[in-house]
Amino acid sequence: MENFGTGEAPARRTVWWWLALGAVLVGAGLRLWQWALGTTFFMDELAVLHNVATRPLGPLLGTPLAEAQVAPPLFLLAEKACLVALGPSEQSLRLPSLLASLAALGLLWAVARRVLDERLVPLAVLTVAVGFTFVYYSGQAKQYAGDVAGALLVLRLALGLRGAARPPGRWWVGAALAGLVLPFYSQASVLVLAGCGAALALLALRDPGRPRLWATLAVVGAWAAGSGASLALAQFLLRPVTRAFMHYFWREGLLPLSARLPAVLWGELAERWANGLGWPHPASAWVAAGVLGAGLLWRRRREAALLLLAPWAVAAAASALQQFPLRARLMDFLVPVLVLLVFAALQEAVRWARARSRPLGAAVLALGAAPVAYSTTRHNLPPYCMEDAKPLLAKLARARRPADAVYAYYGAGQYLRWYGPRYGLAPYRLGHCYRHLPGAERRYLQEVDAFRGRRVWVVLVHFDPAEAHDLTTYLDSIGHRGPRIAVPWHMPDEAVGYPLAYAQCYDLTDARRAARFAAATFPLPPSPPRSAAEICWSCYGPQVITDGRH
């Protein structure tokens, strides 16, 4: 039986304990900063929150969500409780994610103490504490922060169940109850429960005399029951069309069941090191360090290595079977394990160096801190905001004349539906998505033809560049440009998204100028090529809402 430590504070707290505490406090400060700033809800958040705000509790938890959304029931319940008790502010509706992210810092500290030497624990915790992806999603009304906390909770419980001293009965009961409830708050935790559960059962079977076998099987059985019930409910609440859309949207994260699988997974892991955590290039070096760390940890602490790696094995298998995408934010719940494995490799290097001289060991440890320090300079500090539509709409409300019309490109629909009433922007016209129809380009032009003879503000958020170009070129030809309001995003340079949201005023009252062109005959460049699947799904999902007039 391996000794991963008791997790109790030592009688004399060392400098490394205080440094780890400092790392937790830094991470907590960044998360509280992001949360307190109350940045604009992103489109995906608004799609979930529209369900939360417009549905009674029963239909919210017991029927499929609208607008291609899926979310675990306890997460929706937490959001509903915050909405009712605290109101619809950004801070109130992001409170569950903030609390989960803060809990994840403490849980990571507890897990790292059972896997790494105390000198490496502060660096492992600091990596996650300052990692962009973890700070950003701590301030999103989505379940990703809960997934990270849930995964670390399962790892902490599993490591505790394999401690040298037999855990007390309440620990086994608590672990069983956690596995019954957690899958209803975090769907990703099912993969961690499956991996750790299988590893725990295997280890209990291999113990001399099998003293913990029946207690372990009881806990694993509870985890299986909770996971099975959660999966059954999720399948019941998932519309076939939403399942197909999700499969298309996350298709690049579904690992191929072929010889290409290792290379594809390697690339996805490298992306998380580069973009999610901000470590220096080449990011593949950190993936290789993690593989090396896994091997070294397997030699020194095999049980710990098995418990850390088993969830990754289950997740990779689920992805190869086209059941769960391992890509970007959807794999963040397993990224702390990658961090621990890299520092497991570093700790062996530190041990080797310290065996030769203490200054050499200190130098190797300091060298290992360099990529963590680099990551703090790679990503700008909070606030992080993908599409900052809230200040855009506030400025538009102040600039708009009483007789001005407002036309919103369909990608702005979620934002106008949520924030429009706050700023008194009604009435406005929300455009439709036509990408799936023949002659789509001209249908957008026909929509703005309705504003000939008036001043109109065109709001462009989450827009397709080709469609926006066609639309604005046509408006420039039939009218005169007026004031423009633009709000850039606040994200790292390597983030993927839409870096600008803007509103452009057009004066379409010049009848002679407007008469020169018509939507049906206006010269347009060839449309960019799109695959059949992209055409099929372009007008489905949270970027398109159905109510067109407000």
XYZ file of C-alpha atoms in Angstrom:
550
model
C 0.000 0.000 0.000
C 1.392 3.405 -0.972
C 1.414 6.371 1.348
C 0.180 9.499 -0.389
C 0.099 11.457 2.862
C -2.764 12.116 5.210
C -3.570 15.560 3.893
C -3.376 16.993 7.395
C -1.363 20.155 7.970
C 2.077 19.337 9.361
C 2.944 20.479 12.855
C 5.414 22.957 11.375
C 4.332 24.485 8.125
C 7.245 24.785 5.740
C 8.009 27.565 3.314
C 6.647 25.357 0.531
C 3.274 25.162 2.275
C 3.156 28.946 2.472
C 4.146 29.258 -1.178
C 1.346 26.870 -2.150
C -1.082 28.930 -0.100
C 0.185 32.024 -1.921
C -0.493 30.329 -5.256
C -4.056 29.547 -4.162
C -4.568 33.151 -3.079
C -3.228 34.467 -6.396
C -5.651 32.214 -8.265
C -8.522 33.239 -6.012
C -7.699 36.901 -6.573
C -7.710 36.522 -10.361
C -11.025 34.664 -10.276
C -12.670 37.182 -7.982
C -11.387 40.000 -10.181
C -12.844 38.410 -13.324
C -16.151 37.744 -11.557
C -16.490 41.179 -9.946
C -16.031 43.018 -13.245
C -19.316 41.577 -14.535
C -18.316 41.349 -18.192
C -20.871 40.721 -20.929
C -22.463 37.295 -20.966
C -21.204 35.342 -23.980
C -23.670 33.989 -26.491
C -23.421 30.410 -25.182
C -24.102 31.602 -21.650
C -27.138 33.563 -22.803
C -28.598 30.540 -24.568
C -28.488 28.576 -21.293
C -29.682 31.519 -19.210
C -32.644 32.128 -21.507
C -33.796 28.616 -20.664
C -33.221 29.277 -16.966
C -35.043 32.609 -17.002
C -38.088 31.610 -19.064
C -38.897 28.120 -17.796
C -40.461 26.969 -14.538
C -38.309 24.562 -12.568
C -40.052 21.375 -13.710
C -39.726 21.976 -17.478
C -36.225 23.368 -16.971
C -34.995 20.135 -15.397
C -37.282 17.623 -17.102
C -37.469 18.632 -20.769
C -34.817 19.199 -23.459
C -33.297 22.669 -23.428
C -33.925 25.034 -26.314
C -31.316 26.520 -28.656
C -29.085 23.436 -28.879
C -28.077 23.526 -25.222
C -27.265 20.715 -22.824
C -26.497 21.153 -19.138
C -26.656 18.899 -16.064
C -29.749 19.345 -13.875
C -28.043 20.370 -10.635
C -26.123 23.066 -12.476
C -29.402 24.386 -13.894
C -30.925 24.229 -10.431
C -28.039 26.288 -9.029
C -28.469 28.868 -11.780
C -32.216 29.060 -11.156
C -31.643 29.532 -7.429
C -29.182 32.366 -8.061
C -31.594 34.022 -10.482
C -34.499 33.883 -8.033
C -32.512 34.804 -4.929
C -29.973 37.286 -6.308
C -31.367 38.572 -9.596
C -30.200 38.471 -13.226
C -26.837 40.223 -12.838
C -23.653 38.786 -14.282
C -22.214 38.326 -10.807
C -25.194 36.413 -9.446
C -25.543 34.030 -12.383
C -21.809 33.330 -12.505
C -21.604 32.623 -8.786
C -21.826 28.796 -9.143
C -18.865 28.790 -11.538
C -16.858 31.107 -9.299
C -17.410 28.929 -6.241
C -16.536 25.784 -8.186
C -13.332 27.349 -9.480
C -12.301 28.479 -6.011
C -12.974 24.988 -4.682
C -10.875 23.526 -7.513
C -7.825 25.449 -6.298
C -8.065 23.899 -2.840
C -8.749 20.457 -4.265
C -5.761 20.682 -6.600
C -3.560 21.612 -3.652
C -4.844 18.566 -1.758
C -4.278 16.244 -4.736
C -0.835 17.653 -5.522
C 0.317 17.062 -1.915
C -0.458 13.372 -2.364
C 1.355 13.049 -5.671
C 4.300 15.459 -5.663
C 7.142 16.401 -3.344
C 6.298 19.509 -1.361
C 8.779 21.611 -3.372
C 6.817 21.049 -6.572
C 3.330 21.607 -5.155
C 3.403 25.447 -5.309
C 4.379 25.413 -8.988
C 1.668 22.913 -9.918
C -0.979 24.940 -8.094
C 0.283 28.235 -9.548
C 0.121 26.848 -13.088
C -3.620 26.265 -12.754
C -4.118 29.369 -10.606
C -2.912 31.705 -13.362
C -3.919 29.575 -16.360
C -6.071 31.657 -18.688
C -8.610 28.939 -19.412
C -9.313 28.339 -15.729
C -9.630 32.042 -14.887
C -11.854 32.730 -17.903
C -14.295 29.880 -17.302
C -14.499 30.679 -13.606
C -16.468 33.710 -14.802
C -18.789 31.950 -17.248
C -22.302 30.766 -16.497
C -21.464 27.355 -17.931
C -20.577 24.044 -16.305
C -16.886 23.932 -17.247
C -15.579 25.213 -13.892
C -17.767 22.639 -12.160
C -16.255 19.933 -14.362
C -12.745 20.847 -13.193
C -13.756 20.906 -9.517
C -15.679 17.647 -9.896
C -12.734 15.851 -11.486
C -10.368 17.002 -8.742
C -12.853 16.006 -6.050
C -13.022 12.460 -7.430
C -9.224 12.263 -7.604
C -8.932 13.511 -4.037
C -11.437 10.930 -2.824
C -9.773 8.126 -4.764
C -6.320 8.980 -3.419
C -7.743 9.152 0.086
C -9.319 5.717 -0.237
C -5.883 4.311 -1.116
C -3.996 5.983 1.758
C -1.706 3.907 3.959
C -4.066 4.182 6.927
C -7.527 2.758 6.353
C -9.941 5.700 6.032
C -12.727 5.965 8.617
C -16.225 4.814 7.740
C -17.500 8.346 7.147
C -14.900 8.761 4.403
C -16.261 5.758 2.519
C -19.843 6.963 2.960
C -18.921 10.462 1.833
C -17.133 9.116 -1.231
C -20.152 6.992 -2.148
C -22.575 9.902 -1.745
C -20.337 12.190 -3.781
C -20.382 9.708 -6.648
C -24.164 9.474 -6.498
C -24.681 13.248 -6.691
C -21.741 14.646 -8.659
C -22.749 13.282 -12.111
C -25.907 15.385 -11.933
C -23.814 18.553 -11.584
C -20.932 17.663 -13.916
C -21.431 15.329 -16.854
C -17.671 15.142 -17.432
C -17.231 13.721 -13.935
C -18.752 10.473 -15.210
C -15.519 9.812 -17.104
C -13.394 10.473 -14.025
C -15.641 8.327 -11.833
C -15.408 5.506 -14.368
C -11.628 5.693 -14.609
C -10.938 6.077 -10.898
C -13.620 3.539 -10.014
C -12.081 0.894 -12.263
C -8.610 1.680 -10.891
C -9.811 1.465 -7.279
C -11.487 -1.892 -7.889
C -8.368 -3.269 -9.555
C -6.131 -2.066 -6.736
C -8.444 -3.491 -4.062
C -8.392 -6.863 -5.818
C -4.585 -6.850 -5.846
C -4.177 -5.962 -2.154
C -2.775 -8.837 -0.056
C -5.740 -10.261 1.840
C -8.071 -7.773 0.105
C -8.978 -5.886 3.308
C -10.752 -3.033 1.470
C -12.364 -4.943 -1.345
C -15.993 -4.886 -0.219
C -15.900 -1.270 0.934
C -14.272 -0.291 -2.350
C -16.833 -2.204 -4.395
C -19.640 -0.505 -2.468
C -18.228 2.923 -3.282
C -17.580 2.017 -6.919
C -21.104 0.603 -7.156
C -22.533 3.895 -5.910
C -20.427 5.756 -8.457
C -21.686 3.465 -11.214
C -25.294 3.963 -10.112
C -24.979 7.754 -10.061
C -23.186 7.819 -13.394
C -25.656 5.451 -15.017
C -28.675 7.416 -13.839
C -27.083 10.676 -14.986
C -26.291 9.267 -18.424
C -29.805 7.884 -18.804
C -31.306 11.274 -17.944
C -28.926 13.068 -20.291
C -29.875 10.766 -23.162
C -33.561 11.277 -22.444
C -33.159 15.068 -22.489
C -31.034 15.223 -25.642
C -32.951 15.862 -28.845
C -31.698 13.846 -31.834
C -31.185 17.076 -33.809
C -29.129 18.566 -30.974
C -27.064 15.388 -30.750
C -26.324 15.634 -34.484
C -25.455 19.330 -34.172
C -23.092 18.696 -31.251
C -21.424 15.897 -33.189
C -20.852 18.300 -36.093
C -19.756 21.243 -33.941
C -17.221 19.226 -31.922
C -16.240 16.861 -34.741
C -12.553 17.826 -34.580
C -12.441 16.792 -30.920
C -13.683 13.265 -31.577
C -10.574 11.145 -31.827
C -10.269 8.921 -34.910
C -10.378 5.213 -34.209
C -7.302 4.661 -36.347
C -3.513 4.874 -36.333
C -3.896 8.690 -36.340
C -5.346 8.731 -32.805
C -2.056 9.333 -30.902
C -1.027 12.180 -33.211
C -4.430 13.870 -33.019
C -4.557 13.566 -29.228
C -0.988 14.868 -28.993
C -2.017 17.958 -30.973
C -5.011 18.623 -28.734
C -2.837 18.333 -25.622
C -0.284 20.728 -27.103
C -3.055 23.245 -27.806
C -4.067 23.262 -24.147
C -0.488 23.889 -23.030
C -0.053 26.721 -25.540
C -3.437 28.448 -25.468
C -5.160 27.230 -22.334
C -2.166 27.609 -20.012
C 0.051 29.955 -22.003
C 3.276 27.968 -21.703
C 6.035 28.731 -24.241
C 6.401 26.995 -27.577
C 7.075 24.338 -28.676
C 4.049 23.113 -26.778
C 4.785 19.534 -27.806
C 7.719 19.639 -25.390
C 5.284 19.866 -22.462
C 3.241 16.971 -23.823
C 6.445 14.929 -24.008
C 7.342 16.003 -20.459
C 3.933 14.812 -19.298
C 4.454 11.426 -20.929
C 7.859 11.186 -19.265
C 6.338 12.229 -15.936
C 3.684 9.542 -16.241
C 6.361 6.916 -16.735
C 8.482 8.159 -13.840
C 5.481 8.419 -11.525
C 4.479 4.886 -12.515
C 7.862 3.636 -11.339
C 7.825 5.520 -8.032
C 4.115 5.751 -7.080
C 2.258 3.291 -9.255
C -1.090 3.601 -7.545
C -1.069 7.393 -7.846
C -0.099 7.126 -11.511
C -2.908 4.659 -12.185
C -5.522 6.874 -10.531
C -4.344 9.908 -12.499
C -4.112 8.160 -15.847
C -7.252 6.020 -15.720
C -9.665 8.958 -16.326
C -7.591 9.983 -19.340
C -7.803 6.437 -20.708
C -11.588 6.392 -20.295
C -11.969 9.849 -21.844
C -9.804 8.926 -24.824
C -11.801 5.738 -25.344
C -15.089 7.663 -25.159
C -13.776 10.168 -27.699
C -12.593 7.435 -30.068
C -16.053 5.883 -29.815
C -17.502 9.278 -30.846
C -19.194 9.843 -27.502
C -17.222 12.715 -25.961
C -15.001 15.343 -27.638
C -11.552 15.900 -26.186
C -10.888 19.417 -27.363
C -10.332 22.900 -25.954
C -12.552 23.753 -22.969
C -14.237 20.342 -22.957
C -10.984 18.705 -21.884
C -10.070 21.296 -19.238
C -11.361 19.024 -16.472
C -8.399 16.717 -17.146
C -5.755 19.413 -17.692
C -4.752 19.546 -13.982
C -3.627 15.925 -14.366
C -1.356 16.983 -17.241
C 0.111 19.659 -14.977
C 0.792 17.136 -12.214
C 2.496 14.775 -14.649
C 4.817 17.476 -15.984
C 5.856 18.392 -12.453
C 6.292 14.702 -11.642
C 8.962 14.700 -14.353
C 10.505 17.878 -12.931
C 10.641 16.458 -9.418
C 12.776 13.556 -10.631
C 15.119 16.055 -12.261
C 15.286 18.033 -9.011
C 16.019 14.876 -7.012
C 18.789 13.908 -9.403
C 20.317 17.400 -9.192
C 20.022 17.656 -5.384
C 21.816 14.338 -5.019
C 24.815 16.040 -6.590
C 24.577 19.447 -4.926
C 21.923 21.584 -3.291
C 22.660 24.636 -5.486
C 22.214 22.490 -8.587
C 18.883 21.208 -7.282
C 17.741 24.762 -6.567
C 18.783 25.810 -10.084
C 16.773 22.983 -11.685
C 13.743 23.886 -9.578
C 14.074 27.541 -10.580
C 14.361 26.492 -14.224
C 11.119 24.550 -13.840
C 9.423 27.710 -12.598
C 10.348 29.603 -15.784
C 7.402 28.444 -17.971
C 4.957 29.255 -15.189
C 6.407 32.751 -14.937
C 6.279 33.073 -18.723
C 2.593 32.168 -18.773
C 1.809 35.139 -16.536
C 3.181 37.481 -19.226
C 1.651 35.718 -22.226
C -1.992 36.372 -21.348
C -3.313 39.793 -20.482
C -4.914 40.205 -17.061
C -8.685 40.251 -16.553
C -11.191 41.264 -17.662
C -11.595 38.561 -20.299
C -14.595 39.035 -22.559
C -15.273 37.376 -25.909
C -17.896 39.698 -27.426
C -18.372 42.805 -25.310
C -21.886 43.625 -26.477
C -23.122 45.156 -23.214
C -21.185 48.443 -23.477
C -21.872 48.470 -27.223
C -25.624 48.384 -26.684
C -25.386 50.920 -23.858
C -23.551 53.359 -26.139
C -26.010 52.674 -28.944
C -28.931 53.507 -26.675
C -27.354 56.896 -25.946
C -26.437 57.650 -29.576
C -29.699 56.531 -31.181
C -32.150 59.249 -32.203
C -35.863 58.689 -31.484
C -36.632 58.080 -35.170
C -33.610 55.851 -35.849
C -34.264 52.236 -36.717
C -32.105 49.399 -35.382
C -31.301 46.351 -37.500
C -29.315 43.561 -35.864
C -27.438 40.866 -37.740
C -28.745 37.525 -36.502
C -25.565 36.790 -34.532
C -26.486 39.649 -32.183
C -29.826 38.069 -31.294
C -28.854 36.592 -27.929
C -27.359 39.894 -26.800
C -30.296 42.052 -27.838
C -32.828 39.685 -26.309
C -31.059 39.801 -22.930
C -29.639 43.328 -22.805
C -31.984 45.178 -25.165
C -34.752 45.717 -22.576
C -32.171 46.954 -20.036
C -31.144 49.777 -22.370
C -34.529 50.517 -23.925
C -33.527 49.509 -27.445
C -36.948 48.266 -28.534
C -38.231 48.285 -31.170
C -35.530 46.702 -33.287
C -35.425 44.291 -36.187
C -33.445 41.075 -35.817
C -32.290 39.553 -39.081
C -32.562 35.921 -40.043
C -29.942 33.365 -40.971
C -30.167 32.283 -44.608
C -26.947 30.335 -45.146
C -28.855 27.125 -45.681
C -30.983 28.631 -48.479
C -30.164 29.369 -52.144
C -29.325 33.002 -52.808
C -28.566 33.619 -49.156
C -26.383 36.667 -49.822
C -29.188 38.658 -51.411
C -31.703 37.817 -48.713
C -29.639 39.853 -46.234
C -29.683 42.794 -48.639
C -33.435 42.487 -48.982
C -33.805 42.725 -45.217
C -32.041 46.097 -45.005
C -33.989 47.382 -48.028
C -36.873 47.758 -45.586
C -35.044 50.751 -44.047
C -34.757 52.858 -47.220
C -35.777 56.416 -46.450
C -34.612 56.244 -42.801
C -31.540 56.349 -40.626
C -30.683 52.887 -39.397
C -28.127 51.477 -36.976
C -26.743 48.115 -38.089
C -25.529 46.004 -35.149
C -22.921 43.367 -36.014
C -21.918 40.833 -33.364
C -20.722 37.252 -33.930
C -20.795 37.882 -37.652
C -19.592 35.942 -40.653
C -16.966 38.177 -42.354
C -18.243 37.456 -45.877
C -21.859 38.168 -44.952
C -20.898 41.331 -43.080
C -18.826 42.515 -46.059
C -21.708 42.010 -48.489
C -24.140 43.770 -46.181
C -21.982 46.816 -45.423
C -20.857 47.197 -49.047
C -24.481 47.315 -50.147
C -25.405 49.837 -47.459
C -22.424 52.012 -48.411
C -23.730 51.994 -51.984
C -27.323 52.990 -51.216
C -26.661 55.340 -48.280
C -24.156 57.417 -46.364
C -22.142 56.216 -43.383
C -22.725 57.987 -40.109
C -21.307 57.456 -36.623
C -19.735 54.126 -35.699
C -19.528 52.514 -32.279
C -16.984 49.714 -31.902
C -16.010 47.654 -28.859
C -13.061 45.234 -29.101
C -12.847 41.990 -27.227
C -10.618 41.479 -24.211
C -9.003 38.123 -24.881
C -5.512 36.698 -25.447
C -4.243 37.136 -28.989
C -4.351 33.413 -29.722
C -7.990 32.990 -28.635
C -10.444 31.939 -31.310
C -13.545 34.039 -31.749
C -14.906 37.345 -32.947
C -12.597 40.187 -31.872
C -14.935 43.081 -32.672
C -18.547 44.027 -32.042
C -19.817 47.226 -33.585
C -22.828 49.307 -34.592
C -22.682 51.397 -37.770
C -25.177 54.143 -38.580
C -26.359 54.550 -42.181
C -28.406 57.411 -43.590
C -30.639 55.916 -46.288
C -32.751 59.021 -46.901
C -31.030 59.984 -50.195
C -33.548 58.561 -52.664
C -31.396 59.240 -55.745
C -28.406 57.431 -54.257
C -30.518 54.532 -53.071
C -32.170 54.124 -56.477
C -28.874 53.212 -58.135
C -28.863 49.680 -56.733
C -31.315 46.953 -55.832
C -30.812 43.850 -53.719
C -31.653 41.541 -56.616
C -29.013 42.944 -58.982
C -26.283 44.371 -56.723
C -22.880 42.952 -57.797
C -21.571 40.574 -55.160
C -18.319 38.606 -55.001
C -18.556 34.820 -55.168
C -19.584 33.246 -51.892
C -16.830 31.418 -50.016
C -17.021 27.641 -50.460
C -18.808 25.833 -47.656
C -19.194 22.134 -47.042
C -22.607 20.519 -47.127
C -22.422 19.916 -43.378
C -21.564 23.566 -42.689
C -24.476 24.723 -44.826
C -26.761 22.288 -43.032
C -25.846 23.440 -39.510
C -24.995 27.125 -40.049
C -28.449 28.278 -39.008
C -28.846 26.014 -35.999
C -27.520 26.621 -32.528
C -27.219 29.452 -30.020
C -26.126 31.984 -32.655
C -29.631 31.923 -34.176
C -32.833 32.684 -32.293
C -36.249 32.469 -33.856
C -38.058 35.612 -32.745
C -37.363 38.189 -35.432
C -39.208 41.330 -34.324
C -39.088 43.055 -30.944
